[in-house]
Coordinates of C-alpha atoms and ligand atoms in Angstrom, one line a residue:
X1 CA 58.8 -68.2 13.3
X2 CA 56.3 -66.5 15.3
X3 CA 53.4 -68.0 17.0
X4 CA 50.4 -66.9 16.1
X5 CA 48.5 -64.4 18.4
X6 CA 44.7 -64.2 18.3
X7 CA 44.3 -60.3 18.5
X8 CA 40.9 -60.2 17.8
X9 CA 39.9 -61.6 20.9
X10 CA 41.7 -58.3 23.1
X11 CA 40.4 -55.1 24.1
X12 CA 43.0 -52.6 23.6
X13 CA 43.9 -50.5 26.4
X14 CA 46.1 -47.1 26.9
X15 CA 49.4 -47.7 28.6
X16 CA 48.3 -45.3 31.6
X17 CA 44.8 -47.3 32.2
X18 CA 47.3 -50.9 32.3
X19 CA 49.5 -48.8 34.8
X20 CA 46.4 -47.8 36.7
X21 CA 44.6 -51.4 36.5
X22 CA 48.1 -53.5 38.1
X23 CA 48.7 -50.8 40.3
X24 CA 44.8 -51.8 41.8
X25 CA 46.0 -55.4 41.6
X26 CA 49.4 -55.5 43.2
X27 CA 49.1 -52.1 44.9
X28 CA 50.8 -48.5 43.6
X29 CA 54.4 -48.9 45.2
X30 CA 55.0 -52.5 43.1
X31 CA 54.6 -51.1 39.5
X32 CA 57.2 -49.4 38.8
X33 CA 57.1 -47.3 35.5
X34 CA 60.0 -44.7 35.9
X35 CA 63.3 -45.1 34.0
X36 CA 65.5 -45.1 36.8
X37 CA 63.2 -47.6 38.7
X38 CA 62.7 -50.0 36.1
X39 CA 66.7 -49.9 34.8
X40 CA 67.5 -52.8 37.0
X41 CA 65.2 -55.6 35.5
X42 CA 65.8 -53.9 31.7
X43 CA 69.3 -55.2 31.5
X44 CA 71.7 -57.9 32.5
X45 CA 74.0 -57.7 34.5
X46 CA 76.8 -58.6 31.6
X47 CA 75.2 -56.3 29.7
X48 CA 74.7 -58.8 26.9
X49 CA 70.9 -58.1 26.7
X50 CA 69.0 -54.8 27.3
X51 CA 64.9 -54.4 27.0
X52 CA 62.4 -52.2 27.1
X53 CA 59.3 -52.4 29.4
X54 CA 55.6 -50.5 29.9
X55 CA 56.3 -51.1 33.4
X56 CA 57.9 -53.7 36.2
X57 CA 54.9 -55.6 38.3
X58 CA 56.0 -57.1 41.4
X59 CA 52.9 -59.3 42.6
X60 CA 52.9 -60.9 46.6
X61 CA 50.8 -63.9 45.7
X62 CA 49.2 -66.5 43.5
X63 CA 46.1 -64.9 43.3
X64 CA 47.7 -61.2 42.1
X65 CA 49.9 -63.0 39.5
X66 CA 46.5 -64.8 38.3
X67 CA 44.8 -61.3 37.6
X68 CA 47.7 -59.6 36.3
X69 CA 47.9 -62.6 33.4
X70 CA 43.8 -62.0 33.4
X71 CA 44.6 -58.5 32.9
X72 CA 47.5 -58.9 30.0
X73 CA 45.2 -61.6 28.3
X74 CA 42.6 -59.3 28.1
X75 CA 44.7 -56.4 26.7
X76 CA 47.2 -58.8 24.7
X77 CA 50.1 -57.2 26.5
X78 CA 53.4 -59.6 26.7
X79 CA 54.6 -60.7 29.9
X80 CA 58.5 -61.2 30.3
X81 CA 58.8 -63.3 33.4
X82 CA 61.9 -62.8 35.5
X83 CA 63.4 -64.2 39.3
X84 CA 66.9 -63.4 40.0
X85 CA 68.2 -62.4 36.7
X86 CA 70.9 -64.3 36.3
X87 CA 69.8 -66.3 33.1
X88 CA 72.4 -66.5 30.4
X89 CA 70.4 -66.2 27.5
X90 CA 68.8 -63.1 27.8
X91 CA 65.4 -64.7 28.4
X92 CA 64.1 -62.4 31.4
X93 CA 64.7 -59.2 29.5
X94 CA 62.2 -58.3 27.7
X95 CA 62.1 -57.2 23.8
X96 CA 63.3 -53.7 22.7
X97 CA 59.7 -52.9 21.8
X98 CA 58.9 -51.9 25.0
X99 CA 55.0 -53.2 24.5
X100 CA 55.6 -55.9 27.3
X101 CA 55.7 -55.7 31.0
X102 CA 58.3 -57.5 33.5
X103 CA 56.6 -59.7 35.9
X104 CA 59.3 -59.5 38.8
X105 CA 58.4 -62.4 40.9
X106 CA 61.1 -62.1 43.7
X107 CA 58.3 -60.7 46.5
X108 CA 56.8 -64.5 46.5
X109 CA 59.6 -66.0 48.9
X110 CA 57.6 -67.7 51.2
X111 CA 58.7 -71.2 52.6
X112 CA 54.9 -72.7 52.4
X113 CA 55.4 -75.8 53.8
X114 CA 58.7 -78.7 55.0
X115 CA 57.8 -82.3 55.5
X116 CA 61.0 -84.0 56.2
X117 CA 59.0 -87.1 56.7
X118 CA 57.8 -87.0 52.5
X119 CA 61.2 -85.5 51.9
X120 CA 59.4 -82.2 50.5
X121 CA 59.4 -78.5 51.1
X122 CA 56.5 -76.4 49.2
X123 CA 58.3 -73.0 48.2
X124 CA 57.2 -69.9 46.5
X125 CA 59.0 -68.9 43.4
X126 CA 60.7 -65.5 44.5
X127 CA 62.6 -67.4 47.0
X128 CA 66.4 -67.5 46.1
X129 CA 67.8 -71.2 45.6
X130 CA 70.8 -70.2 48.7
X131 CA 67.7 -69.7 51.1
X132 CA 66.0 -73.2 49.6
X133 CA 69.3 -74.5 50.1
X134 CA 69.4 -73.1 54.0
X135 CA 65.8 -73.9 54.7
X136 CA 66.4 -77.7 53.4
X137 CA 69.4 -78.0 56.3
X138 CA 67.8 -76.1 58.4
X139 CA 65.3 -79.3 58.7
X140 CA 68.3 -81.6 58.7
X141 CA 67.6 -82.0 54.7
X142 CA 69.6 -81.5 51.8
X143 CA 68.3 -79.8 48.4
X144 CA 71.5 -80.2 46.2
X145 CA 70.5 -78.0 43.1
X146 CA 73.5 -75.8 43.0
X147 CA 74.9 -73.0 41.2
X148 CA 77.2 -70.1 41.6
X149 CA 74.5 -68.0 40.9
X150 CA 72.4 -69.7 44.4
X151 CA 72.8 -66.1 45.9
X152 CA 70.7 -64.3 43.0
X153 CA 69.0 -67.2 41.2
X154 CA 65.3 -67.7 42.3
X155 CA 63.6 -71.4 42.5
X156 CA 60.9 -69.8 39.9
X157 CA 63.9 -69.6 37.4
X158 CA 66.1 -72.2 38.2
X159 CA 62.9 -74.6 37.2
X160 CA 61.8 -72.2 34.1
X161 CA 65.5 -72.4 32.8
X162 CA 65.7 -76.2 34.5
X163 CA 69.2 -75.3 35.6
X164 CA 71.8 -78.0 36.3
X165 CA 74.9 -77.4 37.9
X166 CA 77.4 -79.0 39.7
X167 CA 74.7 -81.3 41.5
X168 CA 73.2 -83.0 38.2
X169 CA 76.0 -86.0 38.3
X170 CA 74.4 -87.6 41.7
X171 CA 71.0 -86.0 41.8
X172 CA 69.8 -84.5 38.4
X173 CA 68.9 -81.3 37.3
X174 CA 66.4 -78.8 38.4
X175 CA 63.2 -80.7 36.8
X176 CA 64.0 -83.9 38.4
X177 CA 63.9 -82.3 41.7
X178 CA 60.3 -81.4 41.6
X179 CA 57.0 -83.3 42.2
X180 CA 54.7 -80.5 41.9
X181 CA 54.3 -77.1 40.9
X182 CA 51.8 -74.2 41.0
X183 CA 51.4 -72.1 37.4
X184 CA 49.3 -69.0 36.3
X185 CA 48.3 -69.6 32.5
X186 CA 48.5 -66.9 30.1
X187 CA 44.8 -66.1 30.8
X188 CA 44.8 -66.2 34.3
X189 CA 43.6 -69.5 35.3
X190 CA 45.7 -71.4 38.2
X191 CA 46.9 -75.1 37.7
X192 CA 47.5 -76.2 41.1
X193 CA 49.9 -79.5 41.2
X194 CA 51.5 -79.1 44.4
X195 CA 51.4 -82.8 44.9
X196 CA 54.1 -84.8 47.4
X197 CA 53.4 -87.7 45.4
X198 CA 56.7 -89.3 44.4
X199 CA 53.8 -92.0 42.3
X200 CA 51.1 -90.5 40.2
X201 CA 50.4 -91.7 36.9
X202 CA 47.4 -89.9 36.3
X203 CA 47.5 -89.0 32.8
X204 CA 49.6 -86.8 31.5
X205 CA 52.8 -85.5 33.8
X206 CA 52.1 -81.6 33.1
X207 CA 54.9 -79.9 35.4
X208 CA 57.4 -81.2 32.5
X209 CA 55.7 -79.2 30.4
X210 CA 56.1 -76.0 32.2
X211 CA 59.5 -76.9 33.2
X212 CA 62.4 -75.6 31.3
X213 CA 60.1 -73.5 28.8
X214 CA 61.6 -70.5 30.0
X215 CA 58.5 -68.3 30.6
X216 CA 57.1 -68.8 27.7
X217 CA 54.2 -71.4 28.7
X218 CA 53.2 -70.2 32.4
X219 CA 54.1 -68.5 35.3
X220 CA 55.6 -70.8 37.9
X221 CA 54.7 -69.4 40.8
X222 CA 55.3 -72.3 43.9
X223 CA 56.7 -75.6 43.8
X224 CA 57.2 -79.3 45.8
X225 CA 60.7 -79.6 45.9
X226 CA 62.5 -83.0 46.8
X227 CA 64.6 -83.4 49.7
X228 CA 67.3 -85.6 50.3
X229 CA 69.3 -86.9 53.5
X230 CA 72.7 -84.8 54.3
X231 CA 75.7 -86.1 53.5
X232 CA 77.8 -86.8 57.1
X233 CA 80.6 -87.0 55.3
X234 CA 82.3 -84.7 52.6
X235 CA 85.9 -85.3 50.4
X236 CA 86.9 -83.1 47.6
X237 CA 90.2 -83.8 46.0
X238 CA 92.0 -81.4 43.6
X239 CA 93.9 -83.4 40.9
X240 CA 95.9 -83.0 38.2
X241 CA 96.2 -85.3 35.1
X242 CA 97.0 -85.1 31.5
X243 CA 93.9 -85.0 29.4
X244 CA 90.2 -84.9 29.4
X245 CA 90.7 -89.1 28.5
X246 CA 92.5 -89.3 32.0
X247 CA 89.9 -87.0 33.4
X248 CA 87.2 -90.0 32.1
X249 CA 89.2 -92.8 32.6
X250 CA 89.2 -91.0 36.1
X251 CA 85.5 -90.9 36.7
X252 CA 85.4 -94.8 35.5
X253 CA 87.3 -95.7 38.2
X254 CA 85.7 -93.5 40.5
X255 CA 82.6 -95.4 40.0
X256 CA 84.4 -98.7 40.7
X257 CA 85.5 -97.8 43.9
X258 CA 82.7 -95.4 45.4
X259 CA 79.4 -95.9 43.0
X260 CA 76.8 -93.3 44.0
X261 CA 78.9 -91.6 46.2
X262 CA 80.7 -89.4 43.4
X263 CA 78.9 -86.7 43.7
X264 CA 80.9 -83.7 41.8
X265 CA 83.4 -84.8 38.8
X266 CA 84.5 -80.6 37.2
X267 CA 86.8 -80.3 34.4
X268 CA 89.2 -77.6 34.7
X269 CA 91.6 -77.2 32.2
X270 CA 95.5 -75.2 32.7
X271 CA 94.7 -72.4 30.8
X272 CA 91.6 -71.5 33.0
X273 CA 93.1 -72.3 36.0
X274 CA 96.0 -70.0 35.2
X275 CA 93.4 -67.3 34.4
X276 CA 91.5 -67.4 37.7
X277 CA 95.2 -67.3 39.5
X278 CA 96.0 -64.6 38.1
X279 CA 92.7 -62.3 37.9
X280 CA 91.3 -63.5 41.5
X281 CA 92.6 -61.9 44.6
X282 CA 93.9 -64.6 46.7
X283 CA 93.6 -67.4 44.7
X284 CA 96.3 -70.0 44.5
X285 CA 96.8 -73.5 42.7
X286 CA 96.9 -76.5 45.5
X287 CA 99.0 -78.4 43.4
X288 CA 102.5 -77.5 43.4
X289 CA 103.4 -77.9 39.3
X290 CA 101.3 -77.1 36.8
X291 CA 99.0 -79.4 34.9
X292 CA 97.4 -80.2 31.6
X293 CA 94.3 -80.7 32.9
X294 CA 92.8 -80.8 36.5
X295 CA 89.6 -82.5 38.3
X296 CA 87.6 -80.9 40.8
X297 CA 86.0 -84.3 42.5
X298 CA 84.0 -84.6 45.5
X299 CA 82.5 -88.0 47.4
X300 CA 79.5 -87.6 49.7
X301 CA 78.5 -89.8 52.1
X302 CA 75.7 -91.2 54.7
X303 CA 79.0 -92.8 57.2
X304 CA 80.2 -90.5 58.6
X305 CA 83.8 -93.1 58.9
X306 CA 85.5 -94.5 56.1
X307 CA 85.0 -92.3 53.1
X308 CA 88.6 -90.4 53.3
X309 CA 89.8 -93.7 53.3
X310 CA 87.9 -94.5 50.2
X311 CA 89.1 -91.0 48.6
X312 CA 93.0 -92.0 49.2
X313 CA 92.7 -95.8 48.1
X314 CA 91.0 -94.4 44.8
X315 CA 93.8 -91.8 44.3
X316 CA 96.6 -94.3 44.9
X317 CA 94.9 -96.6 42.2
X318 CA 94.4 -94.2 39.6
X319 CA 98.3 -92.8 40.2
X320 CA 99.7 -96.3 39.8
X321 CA 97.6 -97.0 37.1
X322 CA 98.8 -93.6 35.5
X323 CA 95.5 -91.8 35.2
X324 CA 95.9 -88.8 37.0
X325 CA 99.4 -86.8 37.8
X326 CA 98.9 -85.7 41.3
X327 CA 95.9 -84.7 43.5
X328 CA 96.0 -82.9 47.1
X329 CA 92.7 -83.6 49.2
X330 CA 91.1 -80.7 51.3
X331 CA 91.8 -81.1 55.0
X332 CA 89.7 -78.1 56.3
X333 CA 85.9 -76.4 55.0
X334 CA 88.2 -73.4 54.2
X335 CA 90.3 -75.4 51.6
X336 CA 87.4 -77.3 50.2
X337 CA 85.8 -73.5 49.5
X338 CA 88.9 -73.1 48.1
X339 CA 89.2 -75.5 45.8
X340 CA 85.6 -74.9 44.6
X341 CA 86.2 -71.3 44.2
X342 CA 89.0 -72.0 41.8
X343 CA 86.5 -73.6 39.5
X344 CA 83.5 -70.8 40.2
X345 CA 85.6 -68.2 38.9
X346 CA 86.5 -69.7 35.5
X347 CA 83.6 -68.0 33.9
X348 CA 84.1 -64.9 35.6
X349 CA 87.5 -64.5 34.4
X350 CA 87.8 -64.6 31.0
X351 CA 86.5 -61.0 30.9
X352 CA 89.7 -59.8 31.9
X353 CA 91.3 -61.5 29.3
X354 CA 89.3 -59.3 26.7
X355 CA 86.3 -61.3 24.6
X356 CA 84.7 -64.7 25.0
X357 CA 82.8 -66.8 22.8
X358 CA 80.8 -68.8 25.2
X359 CA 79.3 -72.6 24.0
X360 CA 77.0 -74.1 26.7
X361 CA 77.2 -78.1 24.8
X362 CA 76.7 -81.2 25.7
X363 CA 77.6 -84.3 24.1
X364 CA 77.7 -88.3 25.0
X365 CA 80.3 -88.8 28.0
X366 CA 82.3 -91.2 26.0
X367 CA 82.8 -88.6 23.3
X368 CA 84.1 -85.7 25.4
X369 CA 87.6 -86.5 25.2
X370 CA 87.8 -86.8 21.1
X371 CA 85.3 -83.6 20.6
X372 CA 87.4 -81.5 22.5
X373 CA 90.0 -82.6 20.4
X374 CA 88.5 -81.8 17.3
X375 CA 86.9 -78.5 18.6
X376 CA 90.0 -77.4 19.3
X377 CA 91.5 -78.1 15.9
X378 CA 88.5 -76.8 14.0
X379 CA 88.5 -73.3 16.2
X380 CA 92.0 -73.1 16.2
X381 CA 92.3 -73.5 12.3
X382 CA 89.7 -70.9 12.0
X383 CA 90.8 -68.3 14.4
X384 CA 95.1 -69.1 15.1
X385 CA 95.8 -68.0 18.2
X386 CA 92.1 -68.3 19.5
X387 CA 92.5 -69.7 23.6
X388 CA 89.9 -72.6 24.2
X389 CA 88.7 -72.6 27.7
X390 CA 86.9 -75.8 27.8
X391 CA 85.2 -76.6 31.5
X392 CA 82.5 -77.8 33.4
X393 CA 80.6 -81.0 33.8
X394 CA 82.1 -83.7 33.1
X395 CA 80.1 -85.9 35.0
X396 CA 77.3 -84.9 33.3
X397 CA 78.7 -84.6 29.3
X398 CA 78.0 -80.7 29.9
X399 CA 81.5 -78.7 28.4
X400 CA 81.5 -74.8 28.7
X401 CA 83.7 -74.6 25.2
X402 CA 84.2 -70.6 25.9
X403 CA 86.7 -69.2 23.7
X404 CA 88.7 -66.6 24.5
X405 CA 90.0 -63.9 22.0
X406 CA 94.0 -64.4 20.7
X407 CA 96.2 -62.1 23.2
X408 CA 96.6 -58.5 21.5
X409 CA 93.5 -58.6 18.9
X410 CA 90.9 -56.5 18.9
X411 CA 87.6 -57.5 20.9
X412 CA 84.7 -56.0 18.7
X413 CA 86.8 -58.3 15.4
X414 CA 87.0 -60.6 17.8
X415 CA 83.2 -61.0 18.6
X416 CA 82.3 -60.2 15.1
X417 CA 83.0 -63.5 14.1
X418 CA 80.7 -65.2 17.2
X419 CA 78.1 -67.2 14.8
X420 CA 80.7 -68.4 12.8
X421 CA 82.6 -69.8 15.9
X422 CA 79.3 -71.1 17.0
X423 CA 78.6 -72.6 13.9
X424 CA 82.0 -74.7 14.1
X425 CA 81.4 -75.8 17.2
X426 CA 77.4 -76.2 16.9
X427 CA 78.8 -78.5 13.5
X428 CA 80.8 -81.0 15.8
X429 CA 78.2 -81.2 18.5
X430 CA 76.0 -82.4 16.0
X431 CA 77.8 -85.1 14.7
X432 CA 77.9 -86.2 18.1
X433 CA 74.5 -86.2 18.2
X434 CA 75.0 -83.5 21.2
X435 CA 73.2 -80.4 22.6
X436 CA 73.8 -76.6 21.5
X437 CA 72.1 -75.9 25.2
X438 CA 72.8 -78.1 27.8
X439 CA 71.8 -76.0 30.8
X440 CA 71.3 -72.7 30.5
X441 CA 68.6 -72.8 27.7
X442 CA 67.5 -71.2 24.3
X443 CA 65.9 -67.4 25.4
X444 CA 66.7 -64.7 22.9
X445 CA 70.3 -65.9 22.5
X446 CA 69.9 -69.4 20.7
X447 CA 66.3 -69.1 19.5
X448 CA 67.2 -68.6 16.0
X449 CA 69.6 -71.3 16.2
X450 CA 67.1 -73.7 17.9
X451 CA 65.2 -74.7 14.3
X452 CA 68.6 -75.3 12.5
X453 CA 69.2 -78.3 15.0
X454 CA 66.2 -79.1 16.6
X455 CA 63.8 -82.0 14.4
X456 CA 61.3 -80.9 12.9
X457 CA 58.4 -82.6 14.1
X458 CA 59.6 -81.7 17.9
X459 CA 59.4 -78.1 16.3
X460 CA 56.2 -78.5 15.2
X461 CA 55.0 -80.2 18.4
X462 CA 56.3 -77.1 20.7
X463 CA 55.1 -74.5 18.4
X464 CA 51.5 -76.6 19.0
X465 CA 51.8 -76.8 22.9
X466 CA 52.8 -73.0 22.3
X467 CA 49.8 -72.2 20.3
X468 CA 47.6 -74.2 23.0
X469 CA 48.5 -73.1 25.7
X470 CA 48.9 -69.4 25.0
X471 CA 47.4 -68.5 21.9
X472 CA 47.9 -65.1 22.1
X473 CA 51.2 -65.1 22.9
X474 CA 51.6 -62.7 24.9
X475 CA 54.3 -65.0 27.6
X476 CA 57.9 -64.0 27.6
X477 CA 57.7 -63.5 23.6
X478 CA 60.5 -64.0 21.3
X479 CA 62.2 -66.5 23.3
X480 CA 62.5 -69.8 22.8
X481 CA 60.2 -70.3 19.6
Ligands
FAD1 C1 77.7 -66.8 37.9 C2 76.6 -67.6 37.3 C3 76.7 -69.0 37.3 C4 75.7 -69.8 36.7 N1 75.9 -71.2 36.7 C5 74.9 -71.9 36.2 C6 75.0 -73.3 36.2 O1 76.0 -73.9 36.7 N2 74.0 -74.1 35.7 C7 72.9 -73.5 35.1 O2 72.0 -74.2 34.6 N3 72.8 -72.1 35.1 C8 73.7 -71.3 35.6 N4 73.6 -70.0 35.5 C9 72.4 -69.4 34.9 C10 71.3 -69.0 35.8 O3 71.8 -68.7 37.1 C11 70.2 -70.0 35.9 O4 69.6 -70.2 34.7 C12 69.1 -69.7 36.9 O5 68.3 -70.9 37.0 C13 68.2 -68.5 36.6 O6 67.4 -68.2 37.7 P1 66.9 -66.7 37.9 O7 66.0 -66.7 39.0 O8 68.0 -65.7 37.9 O9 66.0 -66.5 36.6 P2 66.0 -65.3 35.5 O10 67.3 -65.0 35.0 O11 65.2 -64.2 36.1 O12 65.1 -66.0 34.4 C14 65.5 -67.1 33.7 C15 64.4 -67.6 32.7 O13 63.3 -68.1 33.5 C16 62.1 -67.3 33.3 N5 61.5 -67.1 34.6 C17 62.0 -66.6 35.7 N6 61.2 -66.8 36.8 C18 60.1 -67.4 36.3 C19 58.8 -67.9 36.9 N7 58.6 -67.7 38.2 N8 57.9 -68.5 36.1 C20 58.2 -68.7 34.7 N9 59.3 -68.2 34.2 C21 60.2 -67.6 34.9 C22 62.6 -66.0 32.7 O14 61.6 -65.4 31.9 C23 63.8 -66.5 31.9 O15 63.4 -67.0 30.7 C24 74.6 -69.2 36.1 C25 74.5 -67.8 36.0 C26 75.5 -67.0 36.6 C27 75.4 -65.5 36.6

């Protein structure tokens, strides 16, 4: 359903007198309006989702991002937000109709402020989340969002999106690494929140709001971001075992020996493994037989003595016990990039094995072992021969359920029959009481989806907030809602 959008209230204006009007704002060479120019931020890089734009705006600072939304409000022209564009749902391209304008936010990269004594670093939202990362240590400090997509991905749309990652197990996800953000609202006005406080019950918490709504409530254009001390000590074990039950009786007993110092628990199952080693240019499995099923753990710590210890009396536990098959621990930086490269390229890949039904889910940690059991009965009755590549977060209930097309069919059949896949998948998350987006959001991708699952009354409560806070709609339209 659409929101509603208050026309009335605009003054129309001619597509050269907008071009004209940002280009006073954020200066002639940062609108760009030509094909070639603009092709970039039109499209994804998978190619998934293409748009169509007036023109790309590229504003330095607060106050030009405040009177460009002054500026759309007035002519009720949509904005489509976008940072690094790396989102998976096709939420910074904007619609085919070409009526809206991209508001590229990458020139606001600016490191306002660290305060290693509050544990906070003020950032703009262009900067990426690998410089945020490098700014953080830098100052001795850790900021431990992190995603294989840190080179691109800005801060601005890791919070919109409220990305998680492999970081969410020990320190959350993006929005619980914020205490306060800066937004321009759809008609220009500034909220200004960039508060240290870790304690402020002031009313309303407001950032939430903003965070994860994808564009489609504000622009976020700086944020407080929380800081946490630097591990001294770092042990990442590769490990094979026989199923995703192991893989969670694993991360039981994981807790029982280390508690909070788990800080990485990645599912990796044969088949993807066996697709990265043979797609990936020197990639090669640490283990020396193959395995059902594999776990990419890592243990961080403030001692810098004892935690290898810790790692090996955990491993010899959970291989006399019978949990896990075999495991090799990285001795060098080199092999623990290794080892984490392995499981960065298990996306990647499976475009070499011809099409991919993707599934971003999540469900109850308890319940991951039996639903990938039944997803992989359901799919597999549907579709014989389909190749389940089931990975991610385990730690965190989070299962990439990507499936792969049967070897030798043909990939447009094969894709024709995505929302049916999605449906039998969608159908056993819900009777786990799970979620059809567990990181990477709703944009353009799920949004029709979103009120099939969602209840009703939160429907009707977002479509509210919506209406409220942009009643024109003119942000980041037909995502989301
Ligand atoms: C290889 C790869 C690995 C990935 N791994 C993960 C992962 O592990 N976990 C995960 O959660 N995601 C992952 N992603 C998805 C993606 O990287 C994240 O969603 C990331 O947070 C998007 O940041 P971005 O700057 O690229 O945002 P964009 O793609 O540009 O935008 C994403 C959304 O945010 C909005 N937006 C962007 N900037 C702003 C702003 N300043 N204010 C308001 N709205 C804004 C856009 O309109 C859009 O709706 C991965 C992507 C890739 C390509």
């Amino acid at each position: 359903m659409k929101p509603d959008v208050e026309k009335a209230a605009s003054r129309p204006c001619s597509t050269a007198d907008l071009i004209d009007r940002l280009k006073r704002i954020v200066g002639a060479n940062n609108v760009l309006d030509d094909a070639s120019g603009m092709e970039g931020f039109l499209r994804e890089p998978r190619d998934l989702f293409k748009g169509k734009a007036v023109c790309v705006a590229r504003p330095g600072s607060t106050r030009e991002v405040a009177a460009v939304l002054a500026l759309c409000s007035e002519t009720a022209t949509p904005v489509t937000p976008q940072g690094g564009n790396t989102g998976l749902v096709g939420g910074q391209i904007p619609a085919a109709g070409g009526e809206a304008i991209v508001l590229w936010l990458g020139r606001m990269q600016a490191l306002r402020e660290i305060d290693p004594a509050s544990n906070t670093m003020t950032v703009e939202a262009g900067m990426t989340l690998a410089r945020a990362q490098a700014e953080a240590d830098r100052a001795g400090r850790l900021f431990p969002l992190s995603l294989a997509s840190q080179g691109s991905c800005t801060i601005g749309g890791n919070l919109a999106a409220n990305a998680g990652g492999t970081g969410v197990l020990a320190y959350g996800a993006a929005r619980d690494l914020v205490n306060g953000l800066e937004v321009v609202l759809a008609d220009g006005r500034i909220l200004s929140d960039l508060s240290k406080l870790k304690k402020d019950n002031t009313g309303y918490d407001l950032k939430h709001l903003f965070i994860g709504s994808e564009g489609t409530l504000g622009i976020i254009t700086a944020a407080v971001l929380k800081l946490f001390p630097k591990p001294r000590a770092i042990e990442t074990a590769f490990i094979g075992l026989a199923s995703p039950a192991k893989a969670l009786a694993l991360l039981g007993l994981a807790r029982d020996f280390v508690g909070n110092e788990v800080t990485a628990f990645e599912l990796v199952p044969r088949i993807g493994l066996e697709f990265v080693l043979k797609h990936a240019a020197g990639a090669r499995n640490p283990l020396s037989a193959p395995h059902a099923w594999h776990v990419l753990l890592e243990l961080s710590s403030q001692s810098e003595e004892g935690l290898a210890g810790r790692l090996l009396a955990l491993l010899e536990s959970a291989a006399e016990s019978g949990v896990i098959e075999d495991a090799v621990v990285a001795a060098s930086l080199d092999q623990r990039q290794a080892f984490w490269t392995l499981r960065e390229l298990l996306s990647e890949v499976q475009r070499f094995e011809g099409g991919s039904i993707k599934h971003d889910v999540s469900v109850p940690i308890a319940d991951v072992p039996v639903f990938l059991e039944e997803i992989e009965r359901a799919v597999s009755a549907a579709m014989p021969g389909a190749r389940m590549v089931a990975f991610g977060h385990l730690g965190d209930g989070n299962i990439h359920c990507n499936v792969s097309q049967p070897i030798g069919a043909d990939r447009g059949a094969f894709l024709a029959r995505w929302d049916e896949i999605n449906a039998i998948v969608h159908a056993i998350v819900a009777a786990h009481r799970g979620s059809i987006s567990a990181e990477h959001g709703i944009g353009q991708l799920k949004r029709d989806l979103l009120p099939q699952v969602k209840d009703k009354v939160a429907m009707e409560l977002m479509r509210a907030i919506k209406h409220t806070i942009d009643p024109k709609g003119i942000l980041n339209p037909g995502k989301v809602l």
